[in-house]
mmCIF file of C-alpha atoms and ligand atoms in Angstrom:
data_model
loop_
_atom_site.group_PDB
_atom_site.id
_atom_site.type_symbol
_atom_site.label_atom_id
_atom_site.label_comp_id
_atom_site.label_asym_id
_atom_site.label_seq_id
_atom_site.Cartn_x
_atom_site.Cartn_y
_atom_site.Cartn_z
ATOM 1 C CA MET G 652 40.367 30.556 -116.271
ATOM 2 C CA THR G 653 39.034 31.533 -119.690
ATOM 3 C CA SER G 654 40.065 29.349 -122.651
ATOM 4 C CA LEU G 655 40.095 30.322 -126.293
ATOM 5 C CA ALA G 656 37.509 28.630 -128.516
ATOM 6 C CA THR G 657 36.488 28.102 -132.131
ATOM 7 C CA VAL G 658 32.813 28.853 -132.683
ATOM 8 C CA ILE G 659 31.071 27.431 -135.754
ATOM 9 C CA THR G 660 27.481 28.398 -136.500
ATOM 10 C CA GLY G 661 25.400 26.068 -138.641
ATOM 11 C CA ALA G 662 27.539 23.045 -137.730
ATOM 12 C CA SER G 663 24.674 20.528 -137.793
ATOM 13 C CA SER G 664 25.035 19.828 -141.530
ATOM 14 C CA GLY G 665 26.720 20.672 -144.818
ATOM 15 C CA ILE G 666 29.639 23.079 -145.012
ATOM 16 C CA GLY G 667 29.579 23.878 -141.267
ATOM 17 C CA GLU G 668 29.835 20.203 -140.332
ATOM 18 C CA ALA G 669 32.713 19.722 -142.813
ATOM 19 C CA LEU G 670 34.491 22.763 -141.335
ATOM 20 C CA ALA G 671 34.127 21.352 -137.804
ATOM 21 C CA HIS G 672 36.072 18.268 -138.946
ATOM 22 C CA LEU G 673 38.907 20.530 -140.161
ATOM 23 C CA PHE G 674 39.104 22.754 -137.064
ATOM 24 C CA ALA G 675 38.896 19.856 -134.588
ATOM 25 C CA PRO G 676 42.525 18.640 -135.014
ATOM 26 C CA GLU G 677 43.722 22.122 -133.892
ATOM 27 C CA GLN G 678 42.712 20.982 -130.371
ATOM 28 C CA GLN G 679 41.147 24.360 -129.523
ATOM 29 C CA PRO G 680 37.794 23.790 -127.758
ATOM 30 C CA LEU G 681 34.952 23.890 -130.278
ATOM 31 C CA VAL G 682 31.527 25.443 -129.835
ATOM 32 C CA LEU G 683 29.016 24.056 -132.325
ATOM 33 C CA VAL G 684 25.821 26.054 -132.843
ATOM 34 C CA ALA G 685 22.565 25.325 -134.731
ATOM 35 C CA ARG G 686 18.954 24.490 -133.866
ATOM 36 C CA ARG G 687 19.098 20.668 -134.160
ATOM 37 C CA LYS G 688 20.741 19.642 -130.883
ATOM 38 C CA GLU G 689 20.735 15.891 -131.609
ATOM 39 C CA LYS G 690 22.787 16.405 -134.800
ATOM 40 C CA LEU G 691 25.256 18.635 -132.960
ATOM 41 C CA ASP G 692 25.560 16.120 -130.097
ATOM 42 C CA GLU G 693 26.301 13.349 -132.578
ATOM 43 C CA LEU G 694 28.984 15.432 -134.318
ATOM 44 C CA ALA G 695 30.481 16.481 -130.960
ATOM 45 C CA LYS G 696 30.799 12.821 -129.978
ATOM 46 C CA THR G 697 32.456 11.900 -133.285
ATOM 47 C CA LEU G 698 34.958 14.778 -133.080
ATOM 48 C CA ASN G 699 35.765 14.084 -129.435
ATOM 49 C CA ASN G 700 36.339 10.373 -130.115
ATOM 50 C CA LYS G 701 38.484 11.066 -133.172
ATOM 51 C CA HIS G 702 40.576 14.018 -131.969
ATOM 52 C CA GLY G 703 40.155 14.141 -128.193
ATOM 53 C CA VAL G 704 39.077 17.767 -128.528
ATOM 54 C CA LYS G 705 36.591 19.341 -126.080
ATOM 55 C CA VAL G 706 33.352 20.111 -127.944
ATOM 56 C CA HIS G 707 30.468 22.202 -126.583
ATOM 57 C CA VAL G 708 27.027 22.229 -128.150
ATOM 58 C CA ILE G 709 24.695 25.210 -128.050
ATOM 59 C CA ALA G 710 21.259 24.712 -129.604
ATOM 60 C CA LEU G 711 19.944 28.126 -130.564
ATOM 61 C CA ASP G 712 17.749 29.706 -133.227
ATOM 62 C CA LEU G 713 20.006 32.395 -134.677
ATOM 63 C CA GLU G 714 17.128 33.968 -136.625
ATOM 64 C CA GLN G 715 15.751 35.400 -133.373
ATOM 65 C CA VAL G 716 16.424 39.061 -132.589
ATOM 66 C CA GLY G 717 19.062 39.158 -129.822
ATOM 67 C CA ALA G 718 20.391 35.654 -130.613
ATOM 68 C CA ALA G 719 23.975 36.879 -131.093
ATOM 69 C CA ALA G 720 24.109 38.383 -127.584
ATOM 70 C CA GLU G 721 22.471 35.243 -126.152
ATOM 71 C CA LEU G 722 25.091 33.058 -127.839
ATOM 72 C CA MET G 723 27.995 35.206 -126.640
ATOM 73 C CA ASN G 724 26.617 35.055 -123.066
ATOM 74 C CA ALA G 725 26.337 31.270 -123.284
ATOM 75 C CA ILE G 726 29.949 31.103 -124.522
ATOM 76 C CA ALA G 727 31.144 33.354 -121.682
ATOM 77 C CA ASN G 728 29.275 31.147 -119.184
ATOM 78 C CA LEU G 729 31.377 28.222 -120.422
ATOM 79 C CA ASN G 730 34.482 30.286 -119.528
ATOM 80 C CA LEU G 731 35.364 30.548 -123.187
ATOM 81 C CA SER G 732 36.405 33.491 -125.334
ATOM 82 C CA VAL G 733 36.009 33.438 -129.122
ATOM 83 C CA ASP G 734 39.366 33.138 -130.897
ATOM 84 C CA THR G 735 37.962 31.820 -134.197
ATOM 85 C CA LEU G 736 34.493 32.727 -135.395
ATOM 86 C CA VAL G 737 32.968 30.866 -138.334
ATOM 87 C CA ASN G 738 29.758 32.587 -139.400
ATOM 88 C CA ASN G 739 28.374 29.794 -141.553
ATOM 89 C CA ALA G 740 24.689 29.401 -140.563
ATOM 90 C CA GLY G 741 22.486 30.636 -143.360
ATOM 91 C CA PHE G 742 19.808 29.639 -145.819
ATOM 92 C CA GLY G 743 18.254 30.723 -149.079
ATOM 93 C CA VAL G 744 14.743 31.273 -150.370
ATOM 94 C CA SER G 745 14.147 30.447 -154.025
ATOM 95 C CA ALA G 746 10.925 31.973 -155.338
ATOM 96 C CA PRO G 747 9.661 34.871 -157.401
ATOM 97 C CA PHE G 748 10.002 37.760 -154.924
ATOM 98 C CA ALA G 749 6.279 38.643 -155.004
ATOM 99 C CA LYS G 750 5.343 35.079 -154.045
ATOM 100 C CA ALA G 751 8.025 34.479 -151.383
ATOM 101 C CA ASP G 752 6.959 33.996 -147.750
ATOM 102 C CA GLY G 753 7.581 37.361 -146.055
ATOM 103 C CA ALA G 754 8.366 35.854 -142.636
ATOM 104 C CA LYS G 755 10.924 33.522 -144.221
ATOM 105 C CA LEU G 756 12.604 36.424 -146.013
ATOM 106 C CA SER G 757 12.817 38.407 -142.745
ATOM 107 C CA GLY G 758 14.248 35.419 -140.851
ATOM 108 C CA MET G 759 16.778 34.866 -143.615
ATOM 109 C CA MET G 760 17.931 38.490 -143.561
ATOM 110 C CA GLN G 761 18.190 38.364 -139.762
ATOM 111 C CA LEU G 762 20.307 35.178 -139.855
ATOM 112 C CA ASN G 763 22.444 35.806 -142.957
ATOM 113 C CA MET G 764 23.236 39.447 -142.177
ATOM 114 C CA VAL G 765 22.208 40.745 -138.741
ATOM 115 C CA THR G 766 23.278 37.819 -136.537
ATOM 116 C CA LEU G 767 26.515 37.440 -138.527
ATOM 117 C CA THR G 768 27.320 41.136 -138.064
ATOM 118 C CA GLU G 769 26.391 41.199 -134.369
ATOM 119 C CA LEU G 770 28.440 38.087 -133.588
ATOM 120 C CA THR G 771 31.446 39.604 -135.343
ATOM 121 C CA HIS G 772 30.974 42.896 -133.497
ATOM 122 C CA LEU G 773 30.690 41.154 -130.121
ATOM 123 C CA ALA G 774 33.659 38.812 -130.689
ATOM 124 C CA LEU G 775 36.046 41.387 -132.159
ATOM 125 C CA PRO G 776 37.069 43.484 -129.110
ATOM 126 C CA ALA G 777 38.684 40.513 -127.326
ATOM 127 C CA MET G 778 40.463 39.500 -130.551
ATOM 128 C CA LEU G 779 41.791 43.042 -130.993
ATOM 129 C CA GLU G 780 42.929 43.080 -127.366
ATOM 130 C CA ARG G 781 44.796 39.777 -127.861
ATOM 131 C CA LYS G 782 46.027 40.819 -131.324
ATOM 132 C CA HIS G 783 44.956 37.375 -132.465
ATOM 133 C CA GLY G 784 41.878 35.840 -134.012
ATOM 134 C CA ARG G 785 40.231 34.463 -137.125
ATOM 135 C CA ILE G 786 36.881 35.326 -138.700
ATOM 136 C CA MET G 787 35.414 33.287 -141.550
ATOM 137 C CA ASN G 788 32.172 34.522 -143.078
ATOM 138 C CA ILE G 789 30.374 32.284 -145.559
ATOM 139 C CA ALA G 790 29.074 34.344 -148.479
ATOM 140 C CA SER G 791 28.424 32.784 -151.931
ATOM 141 C CA VAL G 792 29.216 33.221 -155.620
ATOM 142 C CA VAL G 793 25.776 34.796 -155.882
ATOM 143 C CA ALA G 794 27.292 37.735 -153.960
ATOM 144 C CA PHE G 795 28.868 38.961 -157.213
ATOM 145 C CA GLN G 796 25.682 39.682 -159.174
ATOM 146 C CA PRO G 797 21.938 40.140 -158.694
ATOM 147 C CA CYS G 798 20.071 36.813 -158.813
ATOM 148 C CA PRO G 799 16.423 36.942 -159.872
ATOM 149 C CA TYR G 800 14.365 34.244 -158.086
ATOM 150 C CA PHE G 801 17.004 34.242 -155.309
ATOM 151 C CA ALA G 802 16.864 38.042 -155.063
ATOM 152 C CA VAL G 803 16.952 38.565 -151.292
ATOM 153 C CA TYR G 804 19.336 35.661 -150.638
ATOM 154 C CA ALA G 805 21.858 36.936 -153.216
ATOM 155 C CA ALA G 806 21.560 40.470 -151.827
ATOM 156 C CA SER G 807 22.210 39.138 -148.308
ATOM 157 C CA LYS G 808 25.369 37.398 -149.538
ATOM 158 C CA ALA G 809 26.494 40.581 -151.379
ATOM 159 C CA TYR G 810 26.223 42.221 -147.951
ATOM 160 C CA VAL G 811 28.361 39.482 -146.335
ATOM 161 C CA LEU G 812 31.038 39.836 -149.021
ATOM 162 C CA SER G 813 31.140 43.641 -148.884
ATOM 163 C CA PHE G 814 31.116 43.722 -145.070
ATOM 164 C CA THR G 815 33.876 41.114 -144.785
ATOM 165 C CA GLU G 816 36.170 42.786 -147.329
ATOM 166 C CA ALA G 817 35.748 46.143 -145.583
ATOM 167 C CA LEU G 818 36.390 44.622 -142.153
ATOM 168 C CA ALA G 819 39.511 42.856 -143.445
ATOM 169 C CA ALA G 820 40.862 46.172 -144.720
ATOM 170 C CA GLU G 821 40.211 47.797 -141.323
ATOM 171 C CA ILE G 822 41.925 45.161 -139.184
ATOM 172 C CA SER G 823 44.273 43.133 -141.363
ATOM 173 C CA ASP G 824 47.337 44.660 -139.657
ATOM 174 C CA ARG G 825 45.992 43.881 -136.163
ATOM 175 C CA GLY G 826 46.792 40.144 -136.088
ATOM 176 C CA ILE G 827 43.319 38.997 -137.128
ATOM 177 C CA LEU G 828 42.637 36.903 -140.218
ATOM 178 C CA VAL G 829 39.374 37.697 -141.991
ATOM 179 C CA THR G 830 38.031 35.682 -144.939
ATOM 180 C CA ALA G 831 34.865 35.758 -147.016
ATOM 181 C CA VAL G 832 34.143 32.359 -148.529
ATOM 182 C CA CYS G 833 32.174 32.264 -151.791
ATOM 183 C CA PRO G 834 31.069 28.721 -152.623
ATOM 184 C CA GLY G 835 29.131 27.855 -155.740
ATOM 185 C CA SER G 836 26.272 25.407 -155.548
ATOM 186 C CA THR G 837 27.140 22.795 -152.904
ATOM 187 C CA ASN G 838 25.638 19.404 -152.174
ATOM 188 C CA THR G 839 24.143 20.054 -148.711
ATOM 189 C CA GLU G 840 20.644 20.493 -147.301
ATOM 190 C CA PHE G 841 20.669 23.996 -148.839
ATOM 191 C CA HIS G 842 18.592 23.212 -151.948
ATOM 192 C CA SER G 843 15.903 21.319 -149.972
ATOM 193 C CA VAL G 844 15.599 24.221 -147.542
ATOM 194 C CA ALA G 845 15.600 26.831 -150.329
ATOM 195 C CA ASN G 846 13.040 24.937 -152.428
ATOM 196 C CA SER G 847 15.520 24.651 -155.314
ATOM 197 C CA LYS G 848 15.904 20.859 -155.341
ATOM 198 C CA GLY G 849 16.272 19.568 -158.912
ATOM 199 C CA SER G 850 17.255 23.011 -160.261
ATOM 200 C CA PHE G 851 20.245 23.525 -162.572
ATOM 201 C CA ALA G 852 22.284 24.767 -159.583
ATOM 202 C CA ASP G 853 21.381 21.668 -157.568
ATOM 203 C CA LYS G 854 22.470 19.402 -160.443
ATOM 204 C CA ILE G 855 25.966 20.949 -160.633
ATOM 205 C CA ALA G 856 26.476 21.037 -156.838
ATOM 206 C CA GLU G 857 29.962 20.377 -155.466
ATOM 207 C CA SER G 858 31.112 18.582 -152.338
ATOM 208 C CA PRO G 859 30.892 20.425 -148.982
ATOM 209 C CA VAL G 860 34.174 18.791 -147.942
ATOM 210 C CA MET G 861 35.955 20.384 -150.909
ATOM 211 C CA VAL G 862 34.404 23.776 -150.086
ATOM 212 C CA ALA G 863 35.433 23.486 -146.431
ATOM 213 C CA GLU G 864 38.999 22.471 -147.309
ATOM 214 C CA GLU G 865 39.498 25.442 -149.643
ATOM 215 C CA ALA G 866 37.900 27.782 -147.112
ATOM 216 C CA TYR G 867 40.047 26.545 -144.211
ATOM 217 C CA LYS G 868 43.248 26.869 -146.234
ATOM 218 C CA ALA G 869 42.339 30.376 -147.435
ATOM 219 C CA LEU G 870 41.625 31.554 -143.882
ATOM 220 C CA ASN G 871 44.945 30.306 -142.560
ATOM 221 C CA ASN G 872 46.778 31.782 -145.573
ATOM 222 C CA GLY G 873 45.259 35.199 -144.870
ATOM 223 C CA LYS G 874 43.199 35.389 -148.083
ATOM 224 C CA THR G 875 40.427 37.970 -147.865
ATOM 225 C CA VAL G 876 38.141 36.366 -150.469
ATOM 226 C CA ILE G 877 38.071 32.776 -151.686
ATOM 227 C CA VAL G 878 35.797 31.557 -154.472
ATOM 228 C CA THR G 879 35.724 27.784 -154.071
ATOM 229 C CA GLY G 880 35.533 25.242 -156.902
ATOM 230 C CA LEU G 881 37.382 25.479 -160.232
ATOM 231 C CA MET G 882 34.165 26.142 -162.151
ATOM 232 C CA ASN G 883 33.347 29.156 -159.968
ATOM 233 C CA LYS G 884 36.763 30.868 -159.953
ATOM 234 C CA PRO G 885 36.007 33.027 -163.054
ATOM 235 C CA VAL G 886 32.704 34.370 -161.634
ATOM 236 C CA PRO G 887 34.125 37.569 -160.065
ATOM 237 C CA VAL G 888 35.990 38.456 -163.289
ATOM 238 C CA ILE G 889 33.038 37.629 -165.562
ATOM 239 C CA SER G 890 30.694 39.710 -163.436
ATOM 240 C CA ARG G 891 33.078 42.681 -163.765
ATOM 241 C CA ILE G 892 33.452 42.329 -167.562
ATOM 242 C CA VAL G 893 29.901 41.460 -168.637
ATOM 243 C CA PRO G 894 27.403 44.337 -168.231
ATOM 244 C CA ARG G 895 25.367 43.894 -165.029
ATOM 245 C CA LYS G 896 22.059 43.953 -166.898
ATOM 246 C CA THR G 897 23.211 41.133 -169.203
ATOM 247 C CA MET G 898 24.468 39.053 -166.260
ATOM 248 C CA THR G 899 21.186 39.554 -164.408
ATOM 249 C CA TRP G 900 19.188 38.550 -167.514
ATOM 250 C CA ALA G 901 21.327 35.404 -167.931
ATOM 251 C CA VAL G 902 20.852 34.419 -164.280
ATOM 252 C CA ALA G 903 17.092 34.983 -164.614
ATOM 253 C CA LYS G 904 17.060 32.630 -167.623
ATOM 254 C CA MET G 905 19.049 30.023 -165.674
ATOM 255 C CA LEU G 906 17.016 30.181 -162.453
ATOM 256 C CA GLY G 907 13.630 31.149 -163.904
ATOM 257 C CA LYS G 908 10.614 29.386 -162.383
HETATM 258 N N1 NAP W 845 24.856 24.810 -150.495
HETATM 259 C C1 NAP W 845 25.044 25.798 -151.349
HETATM 260 O O1 NAP W 845 24.759 25.685 -152.555
HETATM 261 C C2 NAP W 845 25.675 27.092 -150.866
HETATM 262 C C3 NAP W 845 26.323 27.913 -151.802
HETATM 263 C C4 NAP W 845 26.897 29.096 -151.361
HETATM 264 C C5 NAP W 845 26.828 29.455 -150.034
HETATM 265 N N2 NAP W 845 26.185 28.640 -149.133
HETATM 266 C C6 NAP W 845 26.118 29.059 -147.736
HETATM 267 O O2 NAP W 845 26.799 28.106 -146.943
HETATM 268 C C7 NAP W 845 26.311 28.182 -145.599
HETATM 269 C C8 NAP W 845 26.036 26.775 -145.089
HETATM 270 O O3 NAP W 845 24.978 26.216 -145.830
HETATM 271 P P1 NAP W 845 24.971 24.700 -146.335
HETATM 272 O O4 NAP W 845 25.077 24.717 -147.806
HETATM 273 O O5 NAP W 845 25.934 23.910 -145.554
HETATM 274 O O6 NAP W 845 23.449 24.310 -146.017
HETATM 275 P P2 NAP W 845 22.795 23.395 -144.878
HETATM 276 O O7 NAP W 845 23.277 21.996 -145.011
HETATM 277 O O8 NAP W 845 21.335 23.649 -144.991
HETATM 278 O O9 NAP W 845 23.362 24.004 -143.520
HETATM 279 C C9 NAP W 845 22.859 25.193 -142.949
HETATM 280 C C10 NAP W 845 23.244 25.247 -141.499
HETATM 281 O O10 NAP W 845 22.726 26.465 -140.936
HETATM 282 C C11 NAP W 845 21.970 26.139 -139.777
HETATM 283 N N3 NAP W 845 20.858 27.056 -139.596
HETATM 284 C C12 NAP W 845 19.873 27.347 -140.483
HETATM 285 N N4 NAP W 845 18.974 28.169 -139.925
HETATM 286 C C13 NAP W 845 19.396 28.384 -138.643
HETATM 287 C C14 NAP W 845 18.875 29.129 -137.559
HETATM 288 N N5 NAP W 845 17.717 29.803 -137.655
HETATM 289 N N6 NAP W 845 19.561 29.134 -136.385
HETATM 290 C C15 NAP W 845 20.710 28.426 -136.263
HETATM 291 N N7 NAP W 845 21.261 27.708 -137.252
HETATM 292 C C16 NAP W 845 20.599 27.692 -138.433
HETATM 293 C C17 NAP W 845 21.448 24.711 -140.023
HETATM 294 O O11 NAP W 845 21.207 24.049 -138.789
HETATM 295 P P3 NAP W 845 19.768 23.770 -138.120
HETATM 296 O O12 NAP W 845 18.798 23.509 -139.224
HETATM 297 O O13 NAP W 845 20.043 22.578 -137.248
HETATM 298 O O14 NAP W 845 19.466 24.992 -137.330
HETATM 299 C C18 NAP W 845 22.654 24.085 -140.702
HETATM 300 O O15 NAP W 845 23.579 23.650 -139.749
HETATM 301 C C19 NAP W 845 25.079 29.082 -145.640
HETATM 302 O O16 NAP W 845 25.430 30.373 -145.191
HETATM 303 C C20 NAP W 845 24.728 29.115 -147.123
HETATM 304 O O17 NAP W 845 24.044 30.283 -147.476
HETATM 305 C C21 NAP W 845 25.617 27.449 -149.519
#
């Protein structure tokens, strides 16, 4: 018999790991996905000991073309169907665009946008059939304006925000909750991976537990977009009021290398 499951990508650290702690008490089997299997195994053990929940680990590189289909097949082979999908895995590249590593940029676009979209597309039919499901997509506050020196990353998160809002409008009356989460700078492995350690954004980073708690609450309350962290709440309004060119100039000054 097929059971319903909560799938969290990028659960081996940061926001994804914090989210796993919040979904675990729901007692729905969890599927944790990332590349570092040992970290996922450790988290699975902790969650199982604490909550008695069944936790499956799938170690997979979601930057690879076809990874979404591979993951969905692996989930089906466990006799599970996705009831809650948390598209959290993602990373940033901080560099002047001309100097950024091209392969890294391509991998980032594949992970942040393509895999996220394909997973949603593959998981949605069964949710629609059941008239029940939840989709949480992790965007960012950088989704609201262009970000020089994080140009491709910010554009990828603008995609996630736009896609998620549009999807929510299409299916919000079909029993499926859809939320785009827009965290500000968060104290995770993000800045080490993005090469932005020590930057202004890194210095003002907030707790991943706080981000996860706000995100989880927003999803269950049916909010389409949540900007987490008090300091970040005004960002969408400011970016509508201040001319885009001025905002972009200010961000360039803040993030300039
Ligand atoms: N931290 C921030 O300032 C911030 C702000 C706004 C939005 N966000 C977004 O929040 C999400 C979570 O990031 P985080 O801050 O928690 O950073 P993090 O600690 O670096 O976590 C990123 C997660 O994504 C996974 N991941 C990365 N590349 C992967 C790949 N190729 N295949 C599978 N999994 C992969 C990582 O696992 P493995 O390395 O084990 O694969 C890890 O579990 C991302 O989408 C990020 O863009 C972060």
